[in-house]
XYZ file of C-alpha atoms in Angstrom:
492
model
C 65.163 15.674 156.210
C 63.974 18.935 157.770
C 67.372 19.529 159.403
C 69.148 18.927 156.079
C 66.911 21.479 154.339
C 67.521 23.941 157.171
C 71.303 23.486 156.912
C 71.142 23.956 153.146
C 69.121 27.174 153.508
C 71.658 28.414 156.054
C 74.502 27.862 153.569
C 72.833 29.556 150.588
C 73.085 33.253 151.424
C 70.307 34.476 149.136
C 67.832 32.012 150.667
C 68.590 33.444 154.110
C 66.962 36.683 152.960
C 63.406 37.202 154.232
C 62.566 38.949 150.967
C 63.762 35.948 148.926
C 61.844 33.531 151.118
C 58.639 35.563 150.860
C 59.140 35.742 147.084
C 59.477 31.954 146.883
C 56.486 31.357 149.167
C 54.214 33.661 147.137
C 55.546 32.204 143.880
C 54.910 28.621 144.992
C 51.522 29.592 146.428
C 50.576 30.853 142.963
C 52.200 28.163 140.802
C 51.225 25.011 142.697
C 47.438 25.676 142.605
C 47.570 26.656 138.923
C 49.509 23.509 137.974
C 47.189 21.388 140.110
C 44.150 23.050 138.575
C 45.441 22.419 135.048
C 45.978 18.720 135.728
C 42.611 18.466 137.497
C 40.768 20.113 134.592
C 42.483 17.922 131.977
C 41.887 14.804 134.054
C 38.245 15.733 134.525
C 37.856 16.355 130.798
C 39.476 13.013 129.977
C 37.273 11.112 132.409
C 34.182 12.889 131.140
C 35.073 12.324 127.459
C 35.788 8.629 128.036
C 32.539 8.257 130.004
C 30.543 9.913 127.202
C 32.263 7.772 124.567
C 31.541 4.574 126.522
C 27.874 5.506 127.027
C 27.481 6.338 123.321
C 29.136 3.112 122.181
C 27.127 1.020 124.638
C 23.856 2.507 123.387
C 24.803 1.848 119.755
C 25.885 -1.721 120.405
C 22.808 -2.525 122.481
C 20.784 -1.610 119.428
C 23.151 -3.700 117.289
C 22.771 -6.652 119.685
C 19.003 -6.549 119.170
C 19.534 -6.502 115.407
C 21.813 -9.537 115.645
C 19.033 -11.485 117.370
C 16.382 -10.145 114.986
C 18.304 -11.305 111.909
C 19.576 -14.512 113.634
C 23.083 -13.335 112.876
C 24.625 -15.705 115.403
C 23.468 -18.629 113.207
C 23.813 -16.982 109.794
C 26.349 -14.199 109.178
C 25.248 -13.509 105.641
C 22.931 -10.625 106.545
C 24.129 -7.623 104.522
C 22.247 -5.212 106.744
C 24.003 -6.369 109.904
C 27.407 -6.604 108.208
C 27.010 -3.090 106.855
C 25.991 -1.846 110.269
C 29.035 -3.546 111.834
C 31.368 -1.946 109.314
C 29.800 1.477 109.794
C 30.119 1.323 113.583
C 33.685 0.058 113.290
C 34.574 2.935 110.988
C 32.598 5.469 113.045
C 34.489 4.704 116.235
C 37.748 3.845 114.457
C 37.735 0.508 116.197
C 37.239 -3.225 115.882
C 34.167 -5.356 116.558
C 34.161 -9.075 117.358
C 30.914 -11.065 117.473
C 31.337 -14.087 119.767
C 28.733 -16.779 120.276
C 28.051 -18.529 123.572
C 30.604 -21.228 122.612
C 33.353 -18.551 122.710
C 33.779 -18.756 118.937
C 34.394 -15.608 116.886
C 31.797 -15.590 114.149
C 32.559 -12.087 112.879
C 35.637 -9.828 113.039
C 35.511 -6.451 111.316
C 39.268 -6.776 110.793
C 38.736 -10.257 109.258
C 41.675 -11.876 111.086
C 40.131 -13.748 114.061
C 37.009 -15.337 112.546
C 36.650 -18.971 113.548
C 39.006 -18.601 116.535
C 38.058 -19.167 120.122
C 38.237 -16.302 122.616
C 38.095 -17.123 126.307
C 38.640 -14.265 128.734
C 37.254 -13.109 132.069
C 35.392 -10.251 130.435
C 33.750 -12.538 127.836
C 32.733 -15.100 130.462
C 31.239 -12.385 132.682
C 29.435 -10.880 129.703
C 27.884 -14.266 128.772
C 26.425 -14.256 132.274
C 24.674 -11.015 131.392
C 27.134 -8.486 132.861
C 28.851 -6.174 130.383
C 32.192 -4.491 131.138
C 34.366 -1.583 130.057
C 38.127 -1.067 130.252
C 40.001 2.137 129.364
C 43.624 1.559 128.352
C 45.161 5.057 128.550
C 48.623 3.860 127.539
C 47.562 2.215 124.269
C 44.720 4.636 123.576
C 41.614 2.494 123.320
C 38.453 1.493 125.188
C 37.425 -2.153 125.331
C 33.690 -2.764 125.787
C 31.819 -6.042 126.114
C 28.076 -6.011 125.355
C 25.891 -9.085 126.019
C 23.642 -10.194 123.153
C 20.356 -10.782 124.919
C 16.715 -10.556 123.966
C 15.595 -7.117 125.141
C 12.003 -8.369 125.569
C 13.067 -10.811 128.295
C 13.990 -9.752 131.774
C 16.255 -11.667 134.080
C 15.511 -11.321 137.793
C 18.322 -9.900 139.865
C 20.510 -12.564 141.473
C 19.535 -15.255 138.934
C 22.273 -17.859 138.685
C 23.452 -19.270 135.399
C 22.259 -22.797 134.808
C 24.943 -25.449 134.585
C 26.255 -25.615 131.039
C 24.190 -22.622 129.925
C 24.321 -18.796 129.836
C 22.031 -15.829 130.121
C 23.379 -14.205 126.881
C 23.308 -15.640 123.363
C 26.650 -14.084 122.568
C 29.021 -11.180 123.142
C 29.955 -8.054 121.225
C 33.626 -7.379 122.022
C 34.442 -3.860 120.866
C 37.706 -1.927 120.855
C 37.161 1.817 120.385
C 40.003 4.217 119.597
C 40.498 7.287 121.853
C 42.724 9.174 119.428
C 40.267 12.053 119.177
C 40.164 12.371 122.976
C 43.981 12.272 123.145
C 44.266 14.895 120.398
C 41.804 17.161 122.176
C 43.714 16.685 125.442
C 46.959 17.701 123.766
C 45.355 20.837 122.344
C 43.848 21.730 125.721
C 47.163 21.011 127.434
C 49.054 23.339 125.080
C 46.523 26.116 125.603
C 46.604 25.545 129.372
C 50.403 25.760 129.304
C 50.252 29.083 127.481
C 47.755 30.391 130.036
C 49.929 28.987 132.820
C 53.053 30.708 131.497
C 51.202 34.025 131.268
C 49.883 33.486 134.792
C 53.414 32.605 135.953
C 54.721 35.935 134.652
C 51.999 37.769 136.567
C 52.638 35.660 139.671
C 56.383 36.459 139.537
C 55.599 40.165 139.245
C 53.084 39.992 142.092
C 55.507 37.957 144.231
C 58.278 40.511 143.659
C 56.025 43.457 144.477
C 54.478 41.827 147.554
C 57.824 40.590 148.919
C 59.246 44.099 148.490
C 56.246 45.703 150.194
C 56.211 43.176 153.051
C 59.924 43.597 153.795
C 59.969 47.385 153.339
C 59.373 48.073 157.082
C 62.399 45.947 157.988
C 64.508 47.890 155.479
C 63.327 51.121 157.102
C 64.359 49.726 160.474
C 67.801 48.923 159.036
C 68.138 52.398 157.523
C 67.114 54.041 160.805
C 69.627 51.951 162.764
C 72.353 52.744 160.225
C 71.548 56.448 160.571
C 71.973 56.182 164.338
C 75.165 54.162 163.893
C 76.593 56.741 161.478
C 75.876 59.498 163.984
C 73.368 61.397 161.846
C 70.800 61.201 164.635
C 70.448 59.985 168.177
C 66.648 60.143 168.324
C 64.554 57.048 168.974
C 63.290 55.347 165.826
C 59.668 54.405 165.092
C 58.486 51.818 162.526
C 55.023 50.626 163.559
C 53.981 48.743 160.410
C 54.099 45.308 162.074
C 54.030 44.034 165.633
C 57.417 42.424 164.899
C 58.963 45.723 163.790
C 57.521 47.381 166.889
C 59.248 44.773 169.058
C 62.547 45.220 167.203
C 62.322 49.011 167.373
C 61.362 48.960 171.050
C 64.309 46.695 171.850
C 66.654 48.958 169.865
C 65.279 52.104 171.495
C 65.809 50.536 174.907
C 69.350 49.644 173.898
C 69.863 53.158 172.563
C 68.564 54.605 175.826
C 70.906 52.367 177.803
C 73.822 53.386 175.593
C 72.960 57.049 176.166
C 72.775 56.429 179.896
C 76.122 54.654 179.822
C 77.632 57.407 177.715
C 76.321 60.074 180.090
C 77.552 58.020 183.016
C 80.957 57.651 181.372
C 81.218 61.379 180.752
C 80.140 62.096 184.306
C 82.623 59.504 185.544
C 85.478 61.108 183.618
C 84.449 64.510 184.961
C 84.271 63.168 188.506
C 87.621 61.384 188.209
C 89.222 64.559 186.909
C 87.714 66.537 189.777
C 88.621 63.979 192.453
C 92.199 63.641 191.238
C 92.595 67.357 190.748
C 91.409 68.271 194.259
C 94.333 66.651 196.170
C 96.795 67.978 193.608
C 95.400 71.490 194.026
C 95.638 71.204 197.810
C 99.242 70.006 197.583
C 100.132 72.845 195.197
C 98.570 75.417 197.524
C 100.453 74.006 200.503
C 103.730 73.846 198.576
C 103.318 77.395 197.226
C 102.591 78.648 200.762
C 105.867 77.139 201.974
C 107.819 78.523 199.026
C 106.443 82.032 199.486
C 107.544 82.224 203.097
C 111.102 82.742 204.211
C 112.596 81.044 207.228
C 109.563 78.817 207.742
C 109.368 77.446 211.287
C 109.974 73.720 211.583
C 106.585 73.184 213.216
C 104.740 74.869 210.299
C 106.892 73.008 207.813
C 106.007 69.694 209.460
C 102.326 70.623 209.561
C 102.269 71.483 205.841
C 104.220 68.345 204.917
C 101.810 66.252 206.989
C 98.893 67.784 205.065
C 100.688 67.119 201.773
C 101.309 63.500 202.813
C 97.605 63.136 203.678
C 96.617 64.486 200.261
C 99.053 62.073 198.609
C 97.517 59.217 200.598
C 94.067 60.354 199.520
C 95.206 60.513 195.878
C 96.694 57.035 196.218
C 93.451 55.687 197.692
C 91.386 57.128 194.812
C 93.754 55.578 192.255
C 93.663 52.187 193.989
C 89.874 52.254 194.130
C 89.738 53.186 190.455
C 92.003 50.258 189.575
C 89.792 47.950 191.641
C 86.714 49.242 189.866
C 88.323 48.655 186.454
C 89.052 45.062 187.449
C 85.463 44.655 188.592
C 84.243 45.800 185.178
C 85.797 42.748 183.543
C 83.735 39.699 182.654
C 82.735 37.129 185.250
C 84.971 34.645 183.397
C 87.931 36.491 184.978
C 86.841 35.369 188.438
C 89.186 33.055 190.312
C 86.555 30.688 191.695
C 87.357 28.416 194.642
C 85.329 26.604 197.273
C 85.638 28.889 200.325
C 84.477 28.631 203.927
C 82.394 31.818 204.130
C 82.271 31.715 207.943
C 86.080 31.915 208.161
C 86.144 34.603 205.458
C 83.691 36.880 207.327
C 85.494 36.339 210.654
C 88.811 37.342 209.030
C 87.246 40.520 207.562
C 85.786 41.509 210.924
C 89.084 40.760 212.691
C 90.816 43.302 210.441
C 88.152 45.983 210.939
C 87.518 45.668 214.682
C 90.552 47.853 215.622
C 89.176 50.677 213.442
C 85.733 50.241 215.029
C 87.145 50.330 218.574
C 88.765 53.726 217.923
C 85.247 55.128 217.317
C 83.649 53.096 220.085
C 81.715 50.961 217.594
C 80.842 47.381 218.553
C 80.883 44.780 215.757
C 78.556 41.838 216.352
C 78.869 38.690 214.233
C 76.089 36.093 214.020
C 76.529 32.913 211.978
C 73.291 30.953 211.564
C 74.939 27.884 210.005
C 78.241 26.778 208.404
C 78.468 27.961 204.790
C 80.787 26.818 201.999
C 80.433 28.441 198.564
C 82.185 28.805 195.199
C 83.421 32.423 195.093
C 86.373 34.637 194.218
C 87.869 35.154 197.678
C 89.681 38.416 196.869
C 86.716 40.170 195.213
C 84.167 38.991 197.767
C 86.476 40.060 200.612
C 86.771 43.525 199.097
C 82.974 43.804 198.643
C 82.104 42.752 202.198
C 84.966 44.821 203.669
C 83.556 47.937 201.986
C 80.107 47.323 203.479
C 81.393 46.766 207.017
C 83.874 49.650 206.764
C 81.114 52.013 205.588
C 78.893 50.815 208.444
C 81.696 51.758 210.856
C 82.587 55.085 209.230
C 79.033 56.389 208.904
C 77.949 55.300 212.368
C 77.242 57.182 215.552
C 79.558 57.256 218.546
C 79.123 54.147 220.718
C 77.046 52.583 217.958
C 76.976 49.018 216.681
C 77.387 47.030 213.458
C 75.734 43.618 213.116
C 76.891 41.096 210.484
C 74.638 38.063 209.952
C 75.553 35.052 207.770
C 72.851 32.598 206.654
C 72.164 30.228 203.753
C 69.494 28.105 202.104
C 69.841 25.305 199.563
C 70.748 27.714 196.718
C 72.150 30.986 198.109
C 74.050 32.348 201.064
C 73.336 35.826 202.379
C 75.370 38.352 204.345
C 73.412 41.092 206.098
C 75.292 44.173 207.335
C 73.188 46.478 209.520
C 74.240 49.461 211.618
C 72.937 52.128 213.985
C 74.388 54.925 211.874
C 73.201 58.150 210.320
C 71.189 56.433 207.589
C 70.634 57.369 203.939
C 67.904 59.725 202.671
C 65.206 57.995 200.611
C 65.913 60.154 197.543
C 69.574 59.108 197.592
C 69.055 55.324 197.741
C 68.845 54.901 193.959
C 72.146 56.753 193.448
C 74.389 55.211 196.099
C 75.955 52.712 193.661
C 76.974 55.432 191.196
C 80.681 56.148 190.993
C 81.847 59.101 193.097
C 78.332 59.662 194.406
C 78.254 60.871 198.014
C 75.179 61.483 200.154
C 77.034 64.055 202.291
C 80.134 65.179 200.417
C 81.641 67.216 203.237
C 81.219 64.411 205.777
C 82.534 61.837 203.300
C 85.712 63.821 202.693
C 86.211 64.292 206.409
C 86.267 60.516 206.924
C 88.241 59.816 203.722
C 85.562 58.449 201.409
C 86.158 58.324 197.653
C 82.604 57.519 196.555
C 83.738 54.284 194.858
C 83.248 51.711 197.624
C 79.637 50.779 196.924
C 80.219 50.775 193.162
C 83.054 48.274 193.709
C 80.866 46.184 196.021
C 77.954 46.063 193.587
C 80.238 45.098 190.677
C 81.773 42.250 192.701
C 78.346 40.930 193.709
C 77.021 41.062 190.126
C 80.120 39.236 188.878
C 79.119 36.412 191.218
C 75.581 36.491 189.713
C 74.273 37.710 193.049
C 72.166 40.620 194.258
C 72.525 43.461 196.730
C 69.646 45.302 198.438
C 69.547 48.219 200.829
C 67.033 49.591 203.297
C 67.693 52.689 205.363
C 66.085 55.295 207.554
C 67.759 58.547 208.476
C 69.212 58.666 212.008
C 68.148 55.047 212.588
C 70.599 53.076 210.502
C 71.112 51.153 207.272
C 70.951 47.492 206.291
C 72.683 45.998 203.234
C 71.789 42.421 202.203
C 74.067 40.537 199.815
C 72.797 37.283 198.291
C 75.147 35.055 196.251
C 74.706 31.522 194.770
C 76.420 28.715 196.676
C 77.491 27.136 193.366
C 78.883 29.570 190.821
C 76.844 29.462 187.568
C 78.848 28.309 184.547
């Protein structure tokens, strides 16, 4: 039932509005108590009026019962005094009175239609035993009362049983009393209560509208502030502190806005850096070409030297472009990964096999330590590129006759690859920037060894695409250690 109501609310657009829901809640909170109060008051009045009427009638007919015994009316119904009294009470309460003797015979009926008949009912039998009864018939609009005709001077001990063939009462007064006056009064009160309720409903609707508007106003201010930022009218952080909920929303938006600003600044810096990095080789090539063109009868040796420099600049330009393309691919979603179950031990050995010749040229020893066999679900191409960058950097930024140690290990959830070296290290203030695109700790040294400043950015992107993590620790002139940790089973 709850799910059906929820689905219905989701379909009706206006009911999805917080303002509309608050309006309905306040409206119902005002209407339901007022309706309940009206019914409770009318019910209480009805019960009280019926109770008063019953008590009044019982008192009158107890007196009448004594008169019936005084004038021996059960044996002789000719008493004008009693008959007059019966008629008066019948007219007073707009009802009917039956006088029944202990043989269940009707000896007097104020309507004159049941005299001489026998009336046997549960109420009459109980009343002959000395216990009167009352019954309110709301549907037909009358109260039926039975009053025992007993001698008021005699007392019957509690718990006294009726003797066989006898009774405690001499007879029964069976009275039907009309409740038309009570019903009429109820109708009048109900009409007046409805008028009051309608007036109250108008006030409740007005209050509900005002309160729902006031309660949702902070959220509308949040929307307006966000729209202003979206339209470009402002880029300042917004502040709506009316509710804890609006504070949370605003804080989340401000954090998002700050991240967007950071990304925008990073993008602008990236474009600037790309322009600079691509322009530098082109400028060098233009200078070299212009130098050749300005000279006449250029020696072959100089010509070859300049062309070699131009070829190196072209190679550098090509490397920057390739790294940029790799970085763009890394920026795609993790769904673009080509996941396969790969033997990580074989993968690392293949990477090191390719890089050992480069390391030997610089006298660098590469040490590989595999703690245990590891098989994981990864994108072989992207992971190869990430680990190759780490090992290649460890070789490039090392000291002569240094070493690079690669350690592979795993637990029940992740495998880790640790790449440590005996190189020049990274300054502490630079550690938080090393993954930024085109960032170089030592720009002159990086250009000497052919760095583009994109390797670690590519590595970090590849690791994050695998839902992994990368950490670094370094000390200048003592070396650097990168630790990559990736899940064995790729998260879906």
